[in-house]
Amino acid sequence: MTAAPPSHRATTAHLQALYPFVSPGPLGGGPLIGSDLLGGPFSFDPWDLYRSGRITNPNVLVLGQLGRGKSSFIKSFVARQLAFGRRAWIIDPKGEYGPLARLGGGSPIRLEAGGRVRLNPLELTGSRSDPESCVRARVELVASLLGSSLRRPLGPEERTAVEMAVRRVSAGAEPPTLPALVEALLEPDVGAAASVHTDRAGLAADGRIPALELRRMVRGDLAGLFDGPTTTGLGGDQRVVVLDLSATFSSPALPLIMTCATAWLQASLTAGPGVKRLVVVDEAWAILNDLATARWAQATFKLSRALGVANLVVVHRVSDLRSAGDDGSAEQKLADGLLADSETRVVFGQSPAEAEQTGRWLGLARTEIDLVPRLPRGVALWRVGGRSHIVRHLLGDDDHDLVDTDGAMRP
């Protein structure tokens, strides 16, 4: 009879190379998420981990098929962060976060064409102490909106006309609006035209197509959303601000709407006190699948540390990040950058085919790739920095009213 081979001993650091879920211990403080299936309780706080140097950015990417529990996790995680003094701003394309807004003492801000609420995306974009930064930020936002709507980048003449118009409307004491920008494009300033060695007629011709396209957001099918100053009293000191976009979810202009809503939100964060906030962008494919708006989103993503913000980007699958880009394309490079700017990845169950792609893009070990399609509802693979955890998300009695999205399916 052959003797059994001797047992093997190794540190958890070495053993993780073979089996990535062997963890040397808890991550740290923060709200309880659930239980590490190969350890004890699992807590997570992006600010705590960033402060301790265990991650280099606070942003979180959440992936998961429908029905796998990602929405329940996000809503309960935001609710638990409130107990730690955090606040939350949420882009809600499907109208699911109303209970969370009410938990924070407010109600959702519902955006709809012809409605009572208006947001001014140009309101406070950039630094108020640096007027030139305001101009640059507004030019980039408008160029992104036009690039998305026109399905092409602006030409040099068009971009120059936009810049001249933005400079003109930014010179006043009051925040500029989109209607004022349209007027400045159609009726440019003589001095602005002279500064680029043309006349008013030439500069007006250069800006006519951008002006007519932006006019759609002022007089066309998007009228009543972004065509004036922001409605008084929005956001304010609410602990949870929810922008409900469900009335426009099926609109082809959803990327424009989400980008404008996000711009207003980012401006409000810049203007507010130094409170740590979660910014949740649900159904983020609507922005990320459009090259022009994705470029703008990535630039704002990089402001998270300066603003004390942790962004939570929510998509169904990693392919949502790739848009339609081929290898080496601008779309793929953008997706790579967004992944690099999200050092925490929470992966709920995926189909086998998606698991393979997820593994390639997130650098998962073979063991992790094989596990992802078998994850039951409410269980996710967490990659935090270089560490992996299998976490069962736990709901308390107070969470169920917040996370229930199946009410319409029951009698």
PDB file of N, CA and C in Angstrom, residues 195-284:
ATOM      1  N   SER A 195     -11.761  87.540 -33.899  1.00  0.00           N
ATOM      2  CA  SER A 195     -10.661  86.853 -33.220  1.00  0.00           C
ATOM      3  C   SER A 195     -10.228  85.574 -33.930  1.00  0.00           C
ATOM      4  N   VAL A 196     -11.074  85.042 -34.799  1.00  0.00           N
ATOM      5  CA  VAL A 196     -10.707  83.848 -35.575  1.00  0.00           C
ATOM      6  C   VAL A 196     -10.677  84.179 -37.067  1.00  0.00           C
ATOM      7  N   HIS A 197     -10.494  85.497 -37.366  1.00  0.00           N
ATOM      8  CA  HIS A 197     -10.267  85.973 -38.739  1.00  0.00           C
ATOM      9  C   HIS A 197     -11.393  85.596 -39.686  1.00  0.00           C
ATOM     10  N   THR A 198     -12.600  85.848 -39.252  1.00  0.00           N
ATOM     11  CA  THR A 198     -13.758  85.697 -40.123  1.00  0.00           C
ATOM     12  C   THR A 198     -14.746  86.798 -39.772  1.00  0.00           C
ATOM     13  N   ASP A 199     -15.894  86.800 -40.417  1.00  0.00           N
ATOM     14  CA  ASP A 199     -16.920  87.778 -40.084  1.00  0.00           C
ATOM     15  C   ASP A 199     -18.105  87.067 -39.440  1.00  0.00           C
ATOM     16  N   ARG A 200     -19.102  87.854 -39.042  1.00  0.00           N
ATOM     17  CA  ARG A 200     -20.259  87.277 -38.346  1.00  0.00           C
ATOM     18  C   ARG A 200     -20.958  86.236 -39.207  1.00  0.00           C
ATOM     19  N   ALA A 201     -21.093  86.515 -40.486  1.00  0.00           N
ATOM     20  CA  ALA A 201     -21.789  85.576 -41.373  1.00  0.00           C
ATOM     21  C   ALA A 201     -21.025  84.258 -41.454  1.00  0.00           C
ATOM     22  N   GLY A 202     -19.705  84.338 -41.528  1.00  0.00           N
ATOM     23  CA  GLY A 202     -18.902  83.113 -41.603  1.00  0.00           C
ATOM     24  C   GLY A 202     -18.980  82.296 -40.326  1.00  0.00           C
ATOM     25  N   LEU A 203     -18.890  82.985 -39.177  1.00  0.00           N
ATOM     26  CA  LEU A 203     -18.955  82.264 -37.898  1.00  0.00           C
ATOM     27  C   LEU A 203     -20.350  81.686 -37.678  1.00  0.00           C
ATOM     28  N   ALA A 204     -21.372  82.417 -38.122  1.00  0.00           N
ATOM     29  CA  ALA A 204     -22.740  81.893 -38.005  1.00  0.00           C
ATOM     30  C   ALA A 204     -22.919  80.650 -38.867  1.00  0.00           C
ATOM     31  N   ALA A 205     -22.332  80.660 -40.047  1.00  0.00           N
ATOM     32  CA  ALA A 205     -22.420  79.484 -40.921  1.00  0.00           C
ATOM     33  C   ALA A 205     -21.708  78.287 -40.291  1.00  0.00           C
ATOM     34  N   ASP A 206     -20.553  78.546 -39.671  1.00  0.00           N
ATOM     35  CA  ASP A 206     -19.812  77.454 -39.018  1.00  0.00           C
ATOM     36  C   ASP A 206     -20.604  76.849 -37.868  1.00  0.00           C
ATOM     37  N   GLY A 207     -21.395  77.676 -37.190  1.00  0.00           N
ATOM     38  CA  GLY A 207     -22.124  77.181 -36.013  1.00  0.00           C
ATOM     39  C   GLY A 207     -23.567  76.829 -36.264  1.00  0.00           C
ATOM     40  N   ARG A 208     -24.012  76.901 -37.527  1.00  0.00           N
ATOM     41  CA  ARG A 208     -25.438  76.707 -37.788  1.00  0.00           C
ATOM     42  C   ARG A 208     -25.903  75.281 -37.486  1.00  0.00           C
ATOM     43  N   ILE A 209     -25.153  74.276 -37.942  1.00  0.00           N
ATOM     44  CA  ILE A 209     -25.575  72.892 -37.681  1.00  0.00           C
ATOM     45  C   ILE A 209     -25.570  72.592 -36.178  1.00  0.00           C
ATOM     46  N   PRO A 210     -24.502  72.934 -35.415  1.00  0.00           N
ATOM     47  CA  PRO A 210     -24.588  72.750 -33.963  1.00  0.00           C
ATOM     48  C   PRO A 210     -25.768  73.481 -33.339  1.00  0.00           C
ATOM     49  N   ALA A 211     -26.051  74.699 -33.808  1.00  0.00           N
ATOM     50  CA  ALA A 211     -27.154  75.461 -33.233  1.00  0.00           C
ATOM     51  C   ALA A 211     -28.487  74.775 -33.475  1.00  0.00           C
ATOM     52  N   LEU A 212     -28.709  74.299 -34.686  1.00  0.00           N
ATOM     53  CA  LEU A 212     -29.975  73.649 -35.002  1.00  0.00           C
ATOM     54  C   LEU A 212     -30.121  72.329 -34.254  1.00  0.00           C
ATOM     55  N   GLU A 213     -29.009  71.628 -34.044  1.00  0.00           N
ATOM     56  CA  GLU A 213     -29.084  70.362 -33.308  1.00  0.00           C
ATOM     57  C   GLU A 213     -29.366  70.618 -31.828  1.00  0.00           C
ATOM     58  N   LEU A 214     -28.731  71.633 -31.251  1.00  0.00           N
ATOM     59  CA  LEU A 214     -29.009  71.980 -29.855  1.00  0.00           C
ATOM     60  C   LEU A 214     -30.425  72.536 -29.698  1.00  0.00           C
ATOM     61  N   ARG A 215     -30.944  73.146 -30.753  1.00  0.00           N
ATOM     62  CA  ARG A 215     -32.301  73.695 -30.691  1.00  0.00           C
ATOM     63  C   ARG A 215     -33.324  72.595 -30.396  1.00  0.00           C
ATOM     64  N   ARG A 216     -33.007  71.380 -30.815  1.00  0.00           N
ATOM     65  CA  ARG A 216     -33.889  70.249 -30.514  1.00  0.00           C
ATOM     66  C   ARG A 216     -34.092  70.108 -29.010  1.00  0.00           C
ATOM     67  N   MET A 217     -33.050  70.397 -28.227  1.00  0.00           N
ATOM     68  CA  MET A 217     -33.144  70.272 -26.778  1.00  0.00           C
ATOM     69  C   MET A 217     -33.844  71.475 -26.155  1.00  0.00           C
ATOM     70  N   VAL A 218     -34.133  72.471 -26.969  1.00  0.00           N
ATOM     71  CA  VAL A 218     -34.765  73.686 -26.477  1.00  0.00           C
ATOM     72  C   VAL A 218     -36.204  73.804 -26.982  1.00  0.00           C
ATOM     73  N   ARG A 219     -36.419  73.496 -28.260  1.00  0.00           N
ATOM     74  CA  ARG A 219     -37.736  73.662 -28.880  1.00  0.00           C
ATOM     75  C   ARG A 219     -38.323  72.360 -29.421  1.00  0.00           C
ATOM     76  N   GLY A 220     -37.500  71.311 -29.534  1.00  0.00           N
ATOM     77  CA  GLY A 220     -37.963  70.083 -30.160  1.00  0.00           C
ATOM     78  C   GLY A 220     -38.521  69.084 -29.174  1.00  0.00           C
ATOM     79  N   ASP A 221     -38.215  67.790 -29.428  1.00  0.00           N
ATOM     80  CA  ASP A 221     -38.830  66.727 -28.634  1.00  0.00           C
ATOM     81  C   ASP A 221     -38.325  66.663 -27.207  1.00  0.00           C
ATOM     82  N   LEU A 222     -37.234  67.377 -26.901  1.00  0.00           N
ATOM     83  CA  LEU A 222     -36.711  67.386 -25.532  1.00  0.00           C
ATOM     84  C   LEU A 222     -37.043  68.690 -24.802  1.00  0.00           C
ATOM     85  N   ALA A 223     -37.923  69.496 -25.388  1.00  0.00           N
ATOM     86  CA  ALA A 223     -38.301  70.761 -24.746  1.00  0.00           C
ATOM     87  C   ALA A 223     -38.898  70.498 -23.373  1.00  0.00           C
ATOM     88  N   GLY A 224     -38.529  71.370 -22.433  1.00  0.00           N
ATOM     89  CA  GLY A 224     -39.058  71.245 -21.079  1.00  0.00           C
ATOM     90  C   GLY A 224     -38.179  70.455 -20.144  1.00  0.00           C
ATOM     91  N   LEU A 225     -37.027  69.984 -20.626  1.00  0.00           N
ATOM     92  CA  LEU A 225     -36.100  69.249 -19.768  1.00  0.00           C
ATOM     93  C   LEU A 225     -34.901  70.105 -19.374  1.00  0.00           C
ATOM     94  N   PHE A 226     -34.250  70.708 -20.380  1.00  0.00           N
ATOM     95  CA  PHE A 226     -32.978  71.388 -20.151  1.00  0.00           C
ATOM     96  C   PHE A 226     -32.958  72.777 -20.789  1.00  0.00           C
ATOM     97  N   ASP A 227     -34.135  73.387 -20.957  1.00  0.00           N
ATOM     98  CA  ASP A 227     -34.218  74.619 -21.742  1.00  0.00           C
ATOM     99  C   ASP A 227     -34.355  75.872 -20.891  1.00  0.00           C
ATOM    100  N   GLY A 228     -33.865  75.853 -19.675  1.00  0.00           N
ATOM    101  CA  GLY A 228     -33.936  77.034 -18.835  1.00  0.00           C
ATOM    102  C   GLY A 228     -33.147  76.835 -17.558  1.00  0.00           C
ATOM    103  N   PRO A 229     -33.225  77.793 -16.655  1.00  0.00           N
ATOM    104  CA  PRO A 229     -32.531  77.640 -15.362  1.00  0.00           C
ATOM    105  C   PRO A 229     -33.074  76.445 -14.592  1.00  0.00           C
ATOM    106  N   THR A 230     -32.237  75.901 -13.723  1.00  0.00           N
ATOM    107  CA  THR A 230     -32.654  74.770 -12.899  1.00  0.00           C
ATOM    108  C   THR A 230     -33.799  75.180 -11.967  1.00  0.00           C
ATOM    109  N   THR A 231     -34.800  74.330 -11.880  1.00  0.00           N
ATOM    110  CA  THR A 231     -35.936  74.571 -10.996  1.00  0.00           C
ATOM    111  C   THR A 231     -35.446  74.790  -9.567  1.00  0.00           C
ATOM    112  N   THR A 232     -35.948  75.810  -8.926  1.00  0.00           N
ATOM    113  CA  THR A 232     -35.505  76.171  -7.581  1.00  0.00           C
ATOM    114  C   THR A 232     -35.771  75.044  -6.579  1.00  0.00           C
ATOM    115  N   GLY A 233     -34.773  74.802  -5.727  1.00  0.00           N
ATOM    116  CA  GLY A 233     -34.955  73.862  -4.624  1.00  0.00           C
ATOM    117  C   GLY A 233     -34.593  72.424  -4.903  1.00  0.00           C
ATOM    118  N   LEU A 234     -34.107  72.124  -6.109  1.00  0.00           N
ATOM    119  CA  LEU A 234     -33.762  70.734  -6.399  1.00  0.00           C
ATOM    120  C   LEU A 234     -32.483  70.335  -5.681  1.00  0.00           C
ATOM    121  N   GLY A 235     -32.461  69.095  -5.187  1.00  0.00           N
ATOM    122  CA  GLY A 235     -31.270  68.587  -4.518  1.00  0.00           C
ATOM    123  C   GLY A 235     -31.139  69.143  -3.122  1.00  0.00           C
ATOM    124  N   GLY A 236     -30.597  70.354  -3.034  1.00  0.00           N
ATOM    125  CA  GLY A 236     -30.447  70.995  -1.725  1.00  0.00           C
ATOM    126  C   GLY A 236     -29.669  70.130  -0.756  1.00  0.00           C
ATOM    127  N   ASP A 237     -30.203  69.998   0.448  1.00  0.00           N
ATOM    128  CA  ASP A 237     -29.534  69.226   1.483  1.00  0.00           C
ATOM    129  C   ASP A 237     -30.088  67.811   1.623  1.00  0.00           C
ATOM    130  N   GLN A 238     -30.795  67.316   0.603  1.00  0.00           N
ATOM    131  CA  GLN A 238     -31.317  65.964   0.680  1.00  0.00           C
ATOM    132  C   GLN A 238     -30.186  64.947   0.807  1.00  0.00           C
ATOM    133  N   ARG A 239     -30.398  63.951   1.632  1.00  0.00           N
ATOM    134  CA  ARG A 239     -29.390  62.906   1.797  1.00  0.00           C
ATOM    135  C   ARG A 239     -29.311  62.001   0.575  1.00  0.00           C
ATOM    136  N   VAL A 240     -30.440  61.823  -0.104  1.00  0.00           N
ATOM    137  CA  VAL A 240     -30.480  61.013  -1.328  1.00  0.00           C
ATOM    138  C   VAL A 240     -31.203  61.816  -2.404  1.00  0.00           C
ATOM    139  N   VAL A 241     -30.516  62.084  -3.512  1.00  0.00           N
ATOM    140  CA  VAL A 241     -31.114  62.771  -4.650  1.00  0.00           C
ATOM    141  C   VAL A 241     -31.261  61.755  -5.783  1.00  0.00           C
ATOM    142  N   VAL A 242     -32.491  61.516  -6.213  1.00  0.00           N
ATOM    143  CA  VAL A 242     -32.770  60.548  -7.270  1.00  0.00           C
ATOM    144  C   VAL A 242     -33.325  61.290  -8.482  1.00  0.00           C
ATOM    145  N   LEU A 243     -32.638  61.184  -9.626  1.00  0.00           N
ATOM    146  CA  LEU A 243     -33.134  61.732 -10.877  1.00  0.00           C
ATOM    147  C   LEU A 243     -33.853  60.618 -11.630  1.00  0.00           C
ATOM    148  N   ASP A 244     -35.160  60.675 -11.652  1.00  0.00           N
ATOM    149  CA  ASP A 244     -36.005  59.648 -12.254  1.00  0.00           C
ATOM    150  C   ASP A 244     -36.176  59.962 -13.741  1.00  0.00           C
ATOM    151  N   LEU A 245     -35.564  59.130 -14.595  1.00  0.00           N
ATOM    152  CA  LEU A 245     -35.631  59.322 -16.045  1.00  0.00           C
ATOM    153  C   LEU A 245     -36.561  58.317 -16.714  1.00  0.00           C
ATOM    154  N   SER A 246     -37.439  57.675 -15.955  1.00  0.00           N
ATOM    155  CA  SER A 246     -38.252  56.586 -16.503  1.00  0.00           C
ATOM    156  C   SER A 246     -39.170  57.063 -17.621  1.00  0.00           C
ATOM    157  N   ALA A 247     -39.583  58.323 -17.603  1.00  0.00           N
ATOM    158  CA  ALA A 247     -40.464  58.828 -18.657  1.00  0.00           C
ATOM    159  C   ALA A 247     -39.751  58.928 -19.997  1.00  0.00           C
ATOM    160  N   THR A 248     -38.419  58.914 -19.986  1.00  0.00           N
ATOM    161  CA  THR A 248     -37.646  59.041 -21.230  1.00  0.00           C
ATOM    162  C   THR A 248     -36.800  57.805 -21.509  1.00  0.00           C
ATOM    163  N   PHE A 249     -37.037  56.717 -20.762  1.00  0.00           N
ATOM    164  CA  PHE A 249     -36.156  55.547 -20.860  1.00  0.00           C
ATOM    165  C   PHE A 249     -36.154  54.941 -22.258  1.00  0.00           C
ATOM    166  N   SER A 250     -37.285  54.971 -22.956  1.00  0.00           N
ATOM    167  CA  SER A 250     -37.361  54.374 -24.286  1.00  0.00           C
ATOM    168  C   SER A 250     -37.013  55.359 -25.396  1.00  0.00           C
ATOM    169  N   SER A 251     -36.628  56.574 -25.041  1.00  0.00           N
ATOM    170  CA  SER A 251     -36.317  57.586 -26.050  1.00  0.00           C
ATOM    171  C   SER A 251     -34.955  57.318 -26.684  1.00  0.00           C
ATOM    172  N   PRO A 252     -34.837  57.506 -28.016  1.00  0.00           N
ATOM    173  CA  PRO A 252     -33.514  57.392 -28.643  1.00  0.00           C
ATOM    174  C   PRO A 252     -32.521  58.412 -28.104  1.00  0.00           C
ATOM    175  N   ALA A 253     -33.045  59.469 -27.489  1.00  0.00           N
ATOM    176  CA  ALA A 253     -32.184  60.516 -26.941  1.00  0.00           C
ATOM    177  C   ALA A 253     -31.728  60.222 -25.522  1.00  0.00           C
ATOM    178  N   LEU A 254     -31.930  59.007 -25.026  1.00  0.00           N
ATOM    179  CA  LEU A 254     -31.559  58.693 -23.643  1.00  0.00           C
ATOM    180  C   LEU A 254     -30.098  59.013 -23.329  1.00  0.00           C
ATOM    181  N   PRO A 255     -29.124  58.721 -24.231  1.00  0.00           N
ATOM    182  CA  PRO A 255     -27.749  59.122 -23.909  1.00  0.00           C
ATOM    183  C   PRO A 255     -27.599  60.624 -23.660  1.00  0.00           C
ATOM    184  N   LEU A 256     -28.285  61.448 -24.478  1.00  0.00           N
ATOM    185  CA  LEU A 256     -28.236  62.893 -24.258  1.00  0.00           C
ATOM    186  C   LEU A 256     -28.834  63.270 -22.911  1.00  0.00           C
ATOM    187  N   ILE A 257     -29.970  62.662 -22.610  1.00  0.00           N
ATOM    188  CA  ILE A 257     -30.672  62.984 -21.364  1.00  0.00           C
ATOM    189  C   ILE A 257     -29.830  62.589 -20.156  1.00  0.00           C
ATOM    190  N   MET A 258     -29.244  61.389 -20.197  1.00  0.00           N
ATOM    191  CA  MET A 258     -28.419  60.943 -19.079  1.00  0.00           C
ATOM    192  C   MET A 258     -27.172  61.804 -18.935  1.00  0.00           C
ATOM    193  N   THR A 259     -26.594  62.218 -20.057  1.00  0.00           N
ATOM    194  CA  THR A 259     -25.398  63.052 -19.995  1.00  0.00           C
ATOM    195  C   THR A 259     -25.714  64.416 -19.406  1.00  0.00           C
ATOM    196  N   CYS A 260     -26.834  65.025 -19.822  1.00  0.00           N
ATOM    197  CA  CYS A 260     -27.222  66.317 -19.254  1.00  0.00           C
ATOM    198  C   CYS A 260     -27.531  66.186 -17.765  1.00  0.00           C
ATOM    199  N   ALA A 261     -28.235  65.118 -17.398  1.00  0.00           N
ATOM    200  CA  ALA A 261     -28.559  64.910 -15.987  1.00  0.00           C
ATOM    201  C   ALA A 261     -27.291  64.721 -15.164  1.00  0.00           C
ATOM    202  N   THR A 262     -26.344  63.960 -15.718  1.00  0.00           N
ATOM    203  CA  THR A 262     -25.087  63.718 -15.006  1.00  0.00           C
ATOM    204  C   THR A 262     -24.276  65.001 -14.894  1.00  0.00           C
ATOM    205  N   ALA A 263     -24.320  65.847 -15.937  1.00  0.00           N
ATOM    206  CA  ALA A 263     -23.592  67.118 -15.889  1.00  0.00           C
ATOM    207  C   ALA A 263     -24.137  68.008 -14.783  1.00  0.00           C
ATOM    208  N   TRP A 264     -25.467  68.088 -14.686  1.00  0.00           N
ATOM    209  CA  TRP A 264     -26.066  68.886 -13.607  1.00  0.00           C
ATOM    210  C   TRP A 264     -25.672  68.323 -12.256  1.00  0.00           C
ATOM    211  N   LEU A 265     -25.706  67.001 -12.153  1.00  0.00           N
ATOM    212  CA  LEU A 265     -25.357  66.356 -10.892  1.00  0.00           C
ATOM    213  C   LEU A 265     -23.910  66.656 -10.511  1.00  0.00           C
ATOM    214  N   GLN A 266     -22.987  66.509 -11.477  1.00  0.00           N
ATOM    215  CA  GLN A 266     -21.578  66.771 -11.196  1.00  0.00           C
ATOM    216  C   GLN A 266     -21.375  68.229 -10.789  1.00  0.00           C
ATOM    217  N   ALA A 267     -22.096  69.148 -11.450  1.00  0.00           N
ATOM    218  CA  ALA A 267     -21.986  70.556 -11.094  1.00  0.00           C
ATOM    219  C   ALA A 267     -22.454  70.796  -9.666  1.00  0.00           C
ATOM    220  N   SER A 268     -23.523  70.128  -9.275  1.00  0.00           N
ATOM    221  CA  SER A 268     -24.038  70.276  -7.914  1.00  0.00           C
ATOM    222  C   SER A 268     -23.048  69.737  -6.897  1.00  0.00           C
ATOM    223  N   LEU A 269     -22.372  68.648  -7.243  1.00  0.00           N
ATOM    224  CA  LEU A 269     -21.356  68.103  -6.341  1.00  0.00           C
ATOM    225  C   LEU A 269     -20.206  69.079  -6.167  1.00  0.00           C
ATOM    226  N   THR A 270     -19.797  69.715  -7.266  1.00  0.00           N
ATOM    227  CA  THR A 270     -18.693  70.668  -7.208  1.00  0.00           C
ATOM    228  C   THR A 270     -19.040  71.847  -6.326  1.00  0.00           C
ATOM    229  N   ALA A 271     -20.319  72.233  -6.366  1.00  0.00           N
ATOM    230  CA  ALA A 271     -20.732  73.412  -5.605  1.00  0.00           C
ATOM    231  C   ALA A 271     -21.019  73.119  -4.146  1.00  0.00           C
ATOM    232  N   GLY A 272     -21.199  71.854  -3.797  1.00  0.00           N
ATOM    233  CA  GLY A 272     -21.626  71.509  -2.453  1.00  0.00           C
ATOM    234  C   GLY A 272     -20.479  71.407  -1.466  1.00  0.00           C
ATOM    235  N   PRO A 273     -20.807  71.181  -0.189  1.00  0.00           N
ATOM    236  CA  PRO A 273     -19.770  71.021   0.835  1.00  0.00           C
ATOM    237  C   PRO A 273     -19.023  69.713   0.633  1.00  0.00           C
ATOM    238  N   GLY A 274     -17.953  69.546   1.396  1.00  0.00           N
ATOM    239  CA  GLY A 274     -17.105  68.382   1.211  1.00  0.00           C
ATOM    240  C   GLY A 274     -17.642  67.127   1.847  1.00  0.00           C
ATOM    241  N   VAL A 275     -18.888  66.798   1.559  1.00  0.00           N
ATOM    242  CA  VAL A 275     -19.498  65.576   2.080  1.00  0.00           C
ATOM    243  C   VAL A 275     -19.182  64.432   1.136  1.00  0.00           C
ATOM    244  N   LYS A 276     -18.869  63.278   1.663  1.00  0.00           N
ATOM    245  CA  LYS A 276     -18.604  62.117   0.819  1.00  0.00           C
ATOM    246  C   LYS A 276     -19.922  61.583   0.264  1.00  0.00           C
ATOM    247  N   ARG A 277     -19.929  61.371  -1.048  1.00  0.00           N
ATOM    248  CA  ARG A 277     -21.157  60.957  -1.719  1.00  0.00           C
ATOM    249  C   ARG A 277     -20.918  59.759  -2.627  1.00  0.00           C
ATOM    250  N   LEU A 278     -21.940  58.935  -2.709  1.00  0.00           N
ATOM    251  CA  LEU A 278     -22.018  57.899  -3.723  1.00  0.00           C
ATOM    252  C   LEU A 278     -22.783  58.466  -4.914  1.00  0.00           C
ATOM    253  N   VAL A 279     -22.248  58.266  -6.111  1.00  0.00           N
ATOM    254  CA  VAL A 279     -22.957  58.640  -7.336  1.00  0.00           C
ATOM    255  C   VAL A 279     -23.232  57.355  -8.105  1.00  0.00           C
ATOM    256  N   VAL A 280     -24.511  56.998  -8.199  1.00  0.00           N
ATOM    257  CA  VAL A 280     -24.919  55.745  -8.843  1.00  0.00           C
ATOM    258  C   VAL A 280     -25.453  56.062 -10.231  1.00  0.00           C
ATOM    259  N   VAL A 281     -24.841  55.462 -11.245  1.00  0.00           N
ATOM    260  CA  VAL A 281     -25.330  55.586 -12.618  1.00  0.00           C
ATOM    261  C   VAL A 281     -25.822  54.216 -13.042  1.00  0.00           C
ATOM    262  N   ASP A 282     -27.130  54.000 -12.915  1.00  0.00           N
ATOM    263  CA  ASP A 282     -27.716  52.705 -13.301  1.00  0.00           C
ATOM    264  C   ASP A 282     -27.952  52.699 -14.810  1.00  0.00           C
ATOM    265  N   GLU A 283     -28.018  51.479 -15.387  1.00  0.00           N
ATOM    266  CA  GLU A 283     -28.178  51.328 -16.833  1.00  0.00           C
ATOM    267  C   GLU A 283     -27.157  52.201 -17.570  1.00  0.00           C
ATOM    268  N   ALA A 284     -25.900  52.120 -17.142  1.00  0.00           N
ATOM    269  CA  ALA A 284     -24.867  53.020 -17.662  1.00  0.00           C
ATOM    270  C   ALA A 284     -24.553  52.777 -19.132  1.00  0.00           C
TER     271      ALA A 284
END
